[in-house]
Amino acid sequence: AEYMGPKSGSKRRRTIATPSMEGEPITPLRSPISIKLNETMKSYLIDDWDLVNKQKHLPILPASISVERVINDYIERRRNEVGLVKSSCCIEVMQGIKDYFNA
């Protein structure tokens, strides 16, 4: 793996260069993903991050509410808000998140 230093004002990105790619532009491995969260969810995530990373407190497992239950509840609310057709993209993204947690 080869690291190409950051250009002025840009974030660092890891890239991989292979001999077959000589002369071709190098692209980042990952693209940034923007996820919009409501303020309640943001506060929960910030609190949890603080507990784990700064206070070294690990949550009790298994959790009383599973990731699957949270995601299914969210999908159900989205269906009621925007309808089934518009929520299909949301369902696909949420399935990806479920798969990530189950991996």
mmCIF file of C-alpha atoms in Angstrom:
data_model
loop_
_atom_site.group_PDB
_atom_site.id
_atom_site.type_symbol
_atom_site.label_atom_id
_atom_site.label_comp_id
_atom_site.label_asym_id
_atom_site.label_seq_id
_atom_site.Cartn_x
_atom_site.Cartn_y
_atom_site.Cartn_z
ATOM 1 C CA ALA A 1 0.000 0.000 0.000
ATOM 2 C CA GLU A 2 1.229 3.446 -0.811
ATOM 3 C CA TYR A 3 0.175 6.594 0.985
ATOM 4 C CA MET A 4 -0.062 9.744 -1.068
ATOM 5 C CA GLY A 5 0.338 12.721 1.280
ATOM 6 C CA PRO A 6 -2.520 15.169 1.689
ATOM 7 C CA LYS A 7 -2.774 18.121 -0.627
ATOM 8 C CA SER A 8 -3.215 21.468 1.021
ATOM 9 C CA GLY A 9 -6.583 21.621 2.766
ATOM 10 C CA SER A 10 -7.595 18.038 1.951
ATOM 11 C CA LYS A 11 -8.137 15.041 4.210
ATOM 12 C CA ARG A 12 -5.663 12.162 4.159
ATOM 13 C CA ARG A 13 -6.701 9.202 2.038
ATOM 14 C CA ARG A 14 -5.152 5.767 1.783
ATOM 15 C CA THR A 15 -4.564 4.422 -1.690
ATOM 16 C CA ILE A 16 -3.107 1.262 -3.125
ATOM 17 C CA ALA A 17 -0.805 1.335 -6.136
ATOM 18 C CA THR A 18 -0.076 -1.810 -8.134
ATOM 19 C CA PRO A 19 2.514 -2.253 -10.896
ATOM 20 C CA SER A 20 -0.232 -2.676 -13.524
ATOM 21 C CA MET A 21 -1.623 0.754 -12.646
ATOM 22 C CA GLU A 22 1.520 2.741 -13.519
ATOM 23 C CA GLY A 23 0.600 5.918 -15.342
ATOM 24 C CA GLU A 24 -3.048 5.682 -14.276
ATOM 25 C CA PRO A 25 -4.532 8.094 -11.717
ATOM 26 C CA ILE A 26 -4.685 6.753 -8.164
ATOM 27 C CA THR A 27 -8.140 6.794 -6.581
ATOM 28 C CA PRO A 28 -9.014 6.585 -2.876
ATOM 29 C CA LEU A 29 -10.122 3.233 -1.460
ATOM 30 C CA ARG A 30 -13.218 4.670 0.178
ATOM 31 C CA SER A 31 -15.499 7.565 -0.522
ATOM 32 C CA PRO A 32 -16.888 9.555 2.397
ATOM 33 C CA ILE A 33 -20.480 8.691 3.228
ATOM 34 C CA SER A 34 -22.832 11.253 4.679
ATOM 35 C CA ILE A 35 -25.648 9.963 6.871
ATOM 36 C CA LYS A 36 -28.255 12.345 8.199
ATOM 37 C CA LEU A 37 -29.255 11.636 11.794
ATOM 38 C CA ASN A 38 -31.787 13.375 13.967
ATOM 39 C CA GLU A 39 -30.557 15.139 17.098
ATOM 40 C CA THR A 40 -31.778 12.385 19.445
ATOM 41 C CA MET A 41 -29.780 9.711 17.618
ATOM 42 C CA LYS A 42 -26.715 11.981 17.470
ATOM 43 C CA SER A 43 -26.834 12.517 21.235
ATOM 44 C CA TYR A 44 -27.067 8.743 21.866
ATOM 45 C CA LEU A 45 -24.099 8.075 19.595
ATOM 46 C CA ILE A 46 -22.023 10.832 21.188
ATOM 47 C CA ASP A 47 -22.836 9.569 24.687
ATOM 48 C CA ASP A 48 -21.983 5.984 23.745
ATOM 49 C CA TRP A 49 -18.731 7.051 22.078
ATOM 50 C CA ASP A 50 -17.763 9.006 25.196
ATOM 51 C CA LEU A 51 -18.544 6.073 27.502
ATOM 52 C CA VAL A 52 -16.516 3.589 25.459
ATOM 53 C CA ASN A 53 -13.575 5.724 24.341
ATOM 54 C CA LYS A 54 -13.014 8.184 27.156
ATOM 55 C CA GLN A 55 -14.494 6.526 30.241
ATOM 56 C CA LYS A 56 -13.492 2.968 29.179
ATOM 57 C CA HIS A 57 -16.956 1.669 30.078
ATOM 58 C CA LEU A 58 -18.164 -1.235 27.967
ATOM 59 C CA PRO A 59 -21.894 -1.747 27.445
ATOM 60 C CA ILE A 60 -23.646 -4.756 28.915
ATOM 61 C CA LEU A 61 -24.211 -7.428 26.297
ATOM 62 C CA PRO A 62 -26.499 -8.665 24.946
ATOM 63 C CA ALA A 63 -28.346 -5.377 24.648
ATOM 64 C CA SER A 64 -31.994 -5.326 25.634
ATOM 65 C CA ILE A 65 -32.851 -3.872 22.209
ATOM 66 C CA SER A 66 -31.097 -5.433 19.225
ATOM 67 C CA VAL A 67 -29.726 -3.588 16.199
ATOM 68 C CA GLU A 68 -32.189 -5.524 14.074
ATOM 69 C CA ARG A 69 -35.128 -4.271 16.160
ATOM 70 C CA VAL A 70 -33.924 -0.648 15.951
ATOM 71 C CA ILE A 71 -33.500 -0.908 12.178
ATOM 72 C CA ASN A 72 -36.862 -2.614 11.661
ATOM 73 C CA ASP A 73 -38.600 0.080 13.744
ATOM 74 C CA TYR A 74 -36.859 2.779 11.694
ATOM 75 C CA ILE A 75 -37.909 1.152 8.402
ATOM 76 C CA GLU A 76 -41.504 0.937 9.612
ATOM 77 C CA ARG A 77 -41.521 4.643 10.536
ATOM 78 C CA ARG A 78 -40.037 5.575 7.132
ATOM 79 C CA ARG A 79 -42.728 3.556 5.358
ATOM 80 C CA ASN A 80 -45.420 5.447 7.261
ATOM 81 C CA GLU A 81 -43.782 8.827 6.565
ATOM 82 C CA VAL A 82 -42.854 8.573 2.870
ATOM 83 C CA GLY A 83 -44.698 5.527 1.585
ATOM 84 C CA LEU A 84 -43.539 2.122 0.417
ATOM 85 C CA VAL A 85 -42.168 3.151 -2.992
ATOM 86 C CA LYS A 86 -39.881 5.915 -1.694
ATOM 87 C CA SER A 87 -38.716 3.812 1.258
ATOM 88 C CA SER A 88 -37.246 1.013 -0.910
ATOM 89 C CA CYS A 89 -33.857 2.758 -1.058
ATOM 90 C CA CYS A 90 -33.965 3.195 2.722
ATOM 91 C CA ILE A 91 -34.728 -0.508 3.155
ATOM 92 C CA GLU A 92 -31.727 -1.458 1.015
ATOM 93 C CA VAL A 93 -29.378 0.768 3.043
ATOM 94 C CA MET A 94 -30.760 -0.547 6.333
ATOM 95 C CA GLN A 95 -30.266 -4.137 5.141
ATOM 96 C CA GLY A 96 -26.624 -3.269 4.465
ATOM 97 C CA ILE A 97 -26.274 -1.903 7.995
ATOM 98 C CA LYS A 98 -27.868 -5.077 9.426
ATOM 99 C CA ASP A 99 -25.446 -7.210 7.408
ATOM 100 C CA TYR A 100 -22.537 -5.129 8.715
ATOM 101 C CA PHE A 101 -23.557 -5.735 12.332
ATOM 102 C CA ASN A 102 -24.175 -9.437 11.714
ATOM 103 C CA ALA A 103 -20.783 -9.983 10.013
#
